[in-house]
PDB file of C-alpha atoms in Angstrom:
ATOM      1  CA  UNK A   1       6.791   6.898 -14.425  1.00  0.00           C
ATOM      2  CA  UNK A   2       8.780   4.379 -12.414  1.00  0.00           C
ATOM      3  CA  UNK A   3      11.066   1.823 -14.017  1.00  0.00           C
ATOM      4  CA  UNK A   4       9.895  -1.756 -13.517  1.00  0.00           C
ATOM      5  CA  UNK A   5      13.423  -3.159 -13.875  1.00  0.00           C
ATOM      6  CA  UNK A   6      14.668  -0.933 -11.020  1.00  0.00           C
ATOM      7  CA  UNK A   7      11.946  -2.267  -8.731  1.00  0.00           C
ATOM      8  CA  UNK A   8      12.822  -5.864  -9.540  1.00  0.00           C
ATOM      9  CA  UNK A   9      16.470  -5.261  -8.632  1.00  0.00           C
ATOM     10  CA  UNK A  10      15.533  -3.870  -5.202  1.00  0.00           C
ATOM     11  CA  UNK A  11      13.905  -7.121  -3.996  1.00  0.00           C
ATOM     12  CA  UNK A  12      12.544  -5.490  -0.857  1.00  0.00           C
ATOM     13  CA  UNK A  13       9.084  -6.986  -0.256  1.00  0.00           C
ATOM     14  CA  UNK A  14       9.294  -8.896   3.025  1.00  0.00           C
ATOM     15  CA  UNK A  15       6.480 -11.325   2.296  1.00  0.00           C
ATOM     16  CA  UNK A  16       7.315 -13.521   5.315  1.00  0.00           C
ATOM     17  CA  UNK A  17       6.661 -10.647   7.755  1.00  0.00           C
ATOM     18  CA  UNK A  18       3.439  -9.702   6.002  1.00  0.00           C
ATOM     19  CA  UNK A  19       2.328 -13.332   6.245  1.00  0.00           C
ATOM     20  CA  UNK A  20       3.101 -13.288   9.986  1.00  0.00           C
ATOM     21  CA  UNK A  21       0.957 -10.169  10.348  1.00  0.00           C
ATOM     22  CA  UNK A  22      -1.890 -11.878   8.476  1.00  0.00           C
ATOM     23  CA  UNK A  23      -1.462 -14.911  10.736  1.00  0.00           C
ATOM     24  CA  UNK A  24      -1.862 -12.659  13.788  1.00  0.00           C
ATOM     25  CA  UNK A  25      -5.018 -11.164  12.281  1.00  0.00           C
ATOM     26  CA  UNK A  26      -6.398 -14.607  11.481  1.00  0.00           C
ATOM     27  CA  UNK A  27      -6.380 -15.490  15.186  1.00  0.00           C
ATOM     28  CA  UNK A  28      -9.205 -12.985  15.594  1.00  0.00           C
ATOM     29  CA  UNK A  29     -10.803 -12.823  12.138  1.00  0.00           C
ATOM     30  CA  UNK A  30     -11.574 -15.216   9.321  1.00  0.00           C
ATOM     31  CA  UNK A  31      -9.366 -14.219   6.429  1.00  0.00           C
ATOM     32  CA  UNK A  32     -10.357 -15.515   3.028  1.00  0.00           C
ATOM     33  CA  UNK A  33      -8.425 -15.184  -0.208  1.00  0.00           C
ATOM     34  CA  UNK A  34      -9.984 -13.439  -3.207  1.00  0.00           C
ATOM     35  CA  UNK A  35      -8.973 -15.008  -6.500  1.00  0.00           C
ATOM     36  CA  UNK A  36      -8.094 -12.333  -9.039  1.00  0.00           C
ATOM     37  CA  UNK A  37      -8.869 -12.906 -12.706  1.00  0.00           C
ATOM     38  CA  UNK A  38      -6.005 -13.949 -14.981  1.00  0.00           C
ATOM     39  CA  UNK A  39      -6.256 -10.520 -16.637  1.00  0.00           C
ATOM     40  CA  UNK A  40      -5.907  -8.735 -13.288  1.00  0.00           C
ATOM     41  CA  UNK A  41      -2.974 -10.963 -12.342  1.00  0.00           C
ATOM     42  CA  UNK A  42      -1.262 -10.200 -15.636  1.00  0.00           C
ATOM     43  CA  UNK A  43      -1.841  -6.469 -15.138  1.00  0.00           C
ATOM     44  CA  UNK A  44      -0.291  -6.525 -11.655  1.00  0.00           C
ATOM     45  CA  UNK A  45       2.822  -8.300 -12.949  1.00  0.00           C
ATOM     46  CA  UNK A  46       3.075  -6.024 -16.002  1.00  0.00           C
ATOM     47  CA  UNK A  47       2.526  -2.799 -14.007  1.00  0.00           C
ATOM     48  CA  UNK A  48       4.603  -3.569 -10.904  1.00  0.00           C
ATOM     49  CA  UNK A  49       7.108  -6.238 -11.881  1.00  0.00           C
ATOM     50  CA  UNK A  50       7.331  -9.824 -10.708  1.00  0.00           C
ATOM     51  CA  UNK A  51       7.969  -9.275  -7.000  1.00  0.00           C
ATOM     52  CA  UNK A  52       5.408  -6.614  -6.101  1.00  0.00           C
ATOM     53  CA  UNK A  53       2.880  -7.928  -8.627  1.00  0.00           C
ATOM     54  CA  UNK A  54       3.095 -11.451  -7.189  1.00  0.00           C
ATOM     55  CA  UNK A  55       2.863 -10.081  -3.648  1.00  0.00           C
ATOM     56  CA  UNK A  56      -0.370  -8.259  -4.493  1.00  0.00           C
ATOM     57  CA  UNK A  57      -1.814 -11.283  -6.281  1.00  0.00           C
ATOM     58  CA  UNK A  58      -0.994 -13.591  -3.358  1.00  0.00           C
ATOM     59  CA  UNK A  59      -2.375 -11.157  -0.778  1.00  0.00           C
ATOM     60  CA  UNK A  60      -5.744 -10.533  -2.338  1.00  0.00           C
ATOM     61  CA  UNK A  61      -8.454 -11.064   0.289  1.00  0.00           C
ATOM     62  CA  UNK A  62     -12.245 -10.764   0.364  1.00  0.00           C
ATOM     63  CA  UNK A  63     -11.881  -7.656   2.540  1.00  0.00           C
ATOM     64  CA  UNK A  64      -9.382  -4.969   3.379  1.00  0.00           C
ATOM     65  CA  UNK A  65      -7.731  -5.365   6.800  1.00  0.00           C
ATOM     66  CA  UNK A  66      -6.680  -3.102   9.628  1.00  0.00           C
ATOM     67  CA  UNK A  67      -3.228  -3.843  11.023  1.00  0.00           C
ATOM     68  CA  UNK A  68      -3.286  -1.756  14.195  1.00  0.00           C
ATOM     69  CA  UNK A  69      -4.029   1.787  13.006  1.00  0.00           C
ATOM     70  CA  UNK A  70      -3.106   1.086   9.384  1.00  0.00           C
ATOM     71  CA  UNK A  71      -5.316  -0.524   6.779  1.00  0.00           C
ATOM     72  CA  UNK A  72      -4.355  -2.597   3.761  1.00  0.00           C
ATOM     73  CA  UNK A  73      -7.011  -2.160   1.084  1.00  0.00           C
ATOM     74  CA  UNK A  74      -8.650  -5.011  -0.745  1.00  0.00           C
ATOM     75  CA  UNK A  75      -6.332  -5.682  -3.699  1.00  0.00           C
ATOM     76  CA  UNK A  76      -9.181  -6.091  -6.180  1.00  0.00           C
ATOM     77  CA  UNK A  77     -10.118  -2.427  -5.549  1.00  0.00           C
ATOM     78  CA  UNK A  78      -6.629  -0.883  -5.597  1.00  0.00           C
ATOM     79  CA  UNK A  79      -6.712   0.232  -9.233  1.00  0.00           C
ATOM     80  CA  UNK A  80     -10.132   1.819  -8.746  1.00  0.00           C
ATOM     81  CA  UNK A  81      -8.796   3.771  -5.739  1.00  0.00           C
ATOM     82  CA  UNK A  82      -5.670   4.856  -7.601  1.00  0.00           C
ATOM     83  CA  UNK A  83      -7.597   6.040 -10.664  1.00  0.00           C
ATOM     84  CA  UNK A  84     -10.022   8.319  -8.825  1.00  0.00           C
ATOM     85  CA  UNK A  85      -9.776  11.887 -10.125  1.00  0.00           C
ATOM     86  CA  UNK A  86      -7.541  13.236  -7.331  1.00  0.00           C
ATOM     87  CA  UNK A  87      -5.486  10.081  -6.956  1.00  0.00           C
ATOM     88  CA  UNK A  88      -4.385   9.622 -10.576  1.00  0.00           C
ATOM     89  CA  UNK A  89      -1.506  12.041 -10.106  1.00  0.00           C
ATOM     90  CA  UNK A  90      -0.113   9.888  -7.302  1.00  0.00           C
ATOM     91  CA  UNK A  91       0.144   6.903  -9.632  1.00  0.00           C
ATOM     92  CA  UNK A  92       1.502   8.969 -12.511  1.00  0.00           C
ATOM     93  CA  UNK A  93       4.326  10.137 -10.223  1.00  0.00           C
ATOM     94  CA  UNK A  94       5.365   6.571  -9.313  1.00  0.00           C
ATOM     95  CA  UNK A  95       3.369   6.015  -6.125  1.00  0.00           C
ATOM     96  CA  UNK A  96       0.489   3.639  -5.390  1.00  0.00           C
ATOM     97  CA  UNK A  97      -2.159   3.916  -2.663  1.00  0.00           C
ATOM     98  CA  UNK A  98      -2.393   0.637  -0.720  1.00  0.00           C
ATOM     99  CA  UNK A  99      -4.252   1.705   2.429  1.00  0.00           C
ATOM    100  CA  UNK A 100      -5.052   4.411   4.953  1.00  0.00           C
ATOM    101  CA  UNK A 101      -3.849   5.363   8.388  1.00  0.00           C
ATOM    102  CA  UNK A 102      -5.484   7.535  11.016  1.00  0.00           C
ATOM    103  CA  UNK A 103      -7.357  10.621   9.803  1.00  0.00           C
ATOM    104  CA  UNK A 104      -7.621   8.916   6.383  1.00  0.00           C
ATOM    105  CA  UNK A 105      -3.970   9.707   5.625  1.00  0.00           C
ATOM    106  CA  UNK A 106      -2.990   7.746   2.535  1.00  0.00           C
ATOM    107  CA  UNK A 107      -0.616   4.806   2.904  1.00  0.00           C
ATOM    108  CA  UNK A 108       1.416   4.743  -0.258  1.00  0.00           C
ATOM    109  CA  UNK A 109       3.906   2.386  -1.840  1.00  0.00           C
ATOM    110  CA  UNK A 110       6.738   4.248  -3.537  1.00  0.00           C
ATOM    111  CA  UNK A 111       7.111   2.236  -6.732  1.00  0.00           C
ATOM    112  CA  UNK A 112      10.644   3.522  -7.284  1.00  0.00           C
ATOM    113  CA  UNK A 113      12.036   2.349  -3.926  1.00  0.00           C
ATOM    114  CA  UNK A 114       9.452  -0.276  -2.839  1.00  0.00           C
ATOM    115  CA  UNK A 115       9.108   1.515   0.507  1.00  0.00           C
ATOM    116  CA  UNK A 116       5.899   2.513   2.249  1.00  0.00           C
ATOM    117  CA  UNK A 117       4.995   5.959   3.540  1.00  0.00           C
ATOM    118  CA  UNK A 118       2.141   8.349   4.171  1.00  0.00           C
ATOM    119  CA  UNK A 119       0.638  11.369   2.510  1.00  0.00           C
ATOM    120  CA  UNK A 120      -1.347  13.696   4.765  1.00  0.00           C
ATOM    121  CA  UNK A 121      -4.871  13.610   3.334  1.00  0.00           C
ATOM    122  CA  UNK A 122      -5.603  17.203   4.369  1.00  0.00           C
ATOM    123  CA  UNK A 123      -2.540  18.483   2.513  1.00  0.00           C
ATOM    124  CA  UNK A 124      -3.231  16.329  -0.535  1.00  0.00           C
ATOM    125  CA  UNK A 125      -6.947  17.010  -0.956  1.00  0.00           C
ATOM    126  CA  UNK A 126      -6.748  20.683   0.058  1.00  0.00           C
ATOM    127  CA  UNK A 127      -6.760  22.127  -3.451  1.00  0.00           C
ATOM    128  CA  UNK A 128      -7.781  21.357  -6.979  1.00  0.00           C
ATOM    129  CA  UNK A 129      -4.352  22.048  -8.457  1.00  0.00           C
ATOM    130  CA  UNK A 130      -1.801  19.341  -9.206  1.00  0.00           C
ATOM    131  CA  UNK A 131       0.293  18.330  -6.226  1.00  0.00           C
ATOM    132  CA  UNK A 132       3.900  17.198  -6.053  1.00  0.00           C
ATOM    133  CA  UNK A 133       3.502  13.880  -4.236  1.00  0.00           C
ATOM    134  CA  UNK A 134       7.237  13.620  -3.749  1.00  0.00           C
ATOM    135  CA  UNK A 135       7.096  16.725  -1.543  1.00  0.00           C
ATOM    136  CA  UNK A 136       4.155  15.372   0.498  1.00  0.00           C
ATOM    137  CA  UNK A 137       5.341  11.752   0.776  1.00  0.00           C
ATOM    138  CA  UNK A 138       6.621  10.846   4.256  1.00  0.00           C
ATOM    139  CA  UNK A 139       8.755   7.748   3.685  1.00  0.00           C
ATOM    140  CA  UNK A 140       9.029   5.283   6.568  1.00  0.00           C
ATOM    141  CA  UNK A 141      11.903   3.503   4.813  1.00  0.00           C
ATOM    142  CA  UNK A 142      10.100   0.192   5.397  1.00  0.00           C
ATOM    143  CA  UNK A 143       8.988  -2.433   2.895  1.00  0.00           C
ATOM    144  CA  UNK A 144       5.333  -3.560   2.811  1.00  0.00           C
ATOM    145  CA  UNK A 145       5.837  -6.643   4.975  1.00  0.00           C
ATOM    146  CA  UNK A 146       7.812  -4.896   7.703  1.00  0.00           C
ATOM    147  CA  UNK A 147       5.451  -1.918   7.719  1.00  0.00           C
ATOM    148  CA  UNK A 148       2.306  -3.991   8.274  1.00  0.00           C
ATOM    149  CA  UNK A 149       3.954  -6.448  10.669  1.00  0.00           C
ATOM    150  CA  UNK A 150       5.164  -3.616  12.872  1.00  0.00           C
ATOM    151  CA  UNK A 151       1.753  -1.930  12.553  1.00  0.00           C
ATOM    152  CA  UNK A 152       0.126  -4.896  14.237  1.00  0.00           C
ATOM    153  CA  UNK A 153       2.868  -5.881  16.704  1.00  0.00           C
ATOM    154  CA  UNK A 154       3.872  -2.397  17.884  1.00  0.00           C
ATOM    155  CA  UNK A 155       0.359  -0.866  17.722  1.00  0.00           C
ATOM    156  CA  UNK A 156       0.411   2.410  19.751  1.00  0.00           C
ATOM    157  CA  UNK A 157       4.147   3.039  19.334  1.00  0.00           C
ATOM    158  CA  UNK A 158       4.214   2.579  15.545  1.00  0.00           C
ATOM    159  CA  UNK A 159       3.361   5.079  12.824  1.00  0.00           C
ATOM    160  CA  UNK A 160      -0.352   5.704  12.425  1.00  0.00           C
ATOM    161  CA  UNK A 161      -0.421   8.778  10.176  1.00  0.00           C
ATOM    162  CA  UNK A 162       1.777  11.204   8.207  1.00  0.00           C
ATOM    163  CA  UNK A 163       2.572  13.453  11.164  1.00  0.00           C
ATOM    164  CA  UNK A 164       4.180  10.499  13.008  1.00  0.00           C
ATOM    165  CA  UNK A 165       6.923  10.157  10.391  1.00  0.00           C
ATOM    166  CA  UNK A 166       9.815  12.489  11.114  1.00  0.00           C
TER     167      UNK A 166
END
């Protein structure tokens, strides 16, 4: 499992860029916040550390959103998504599903580095055996804010699925 203290030292969530991306979306859509329970808020801080936990709490909306080709799931449903039978191994290995790209490729936050990447859904869901997520993870090297900001501002030229990441 990842080390919470390591994540807190990285300090790589670019909240300002994510907020700019949300602002761009709000020009076209009504974006409403979803208030998480105190228990849920405490769990996010405990499980992901202060920075990422606070980011998730502050970016909880009534719906998931599509930033160009990439979606950001509704925060209130993230744990449910990550604890589905096939997806539990991702979380156990220090990764957390936060959205999907084209072809339902998983958008994943690497909890050890605080960077975002993809896992090809065909490769991941192909078999019933345990999968080494580290081998399938295509790291973009970008933090959450930069990833989603560039998803919406660069649209067709930005990553949209696992095969785009070289």
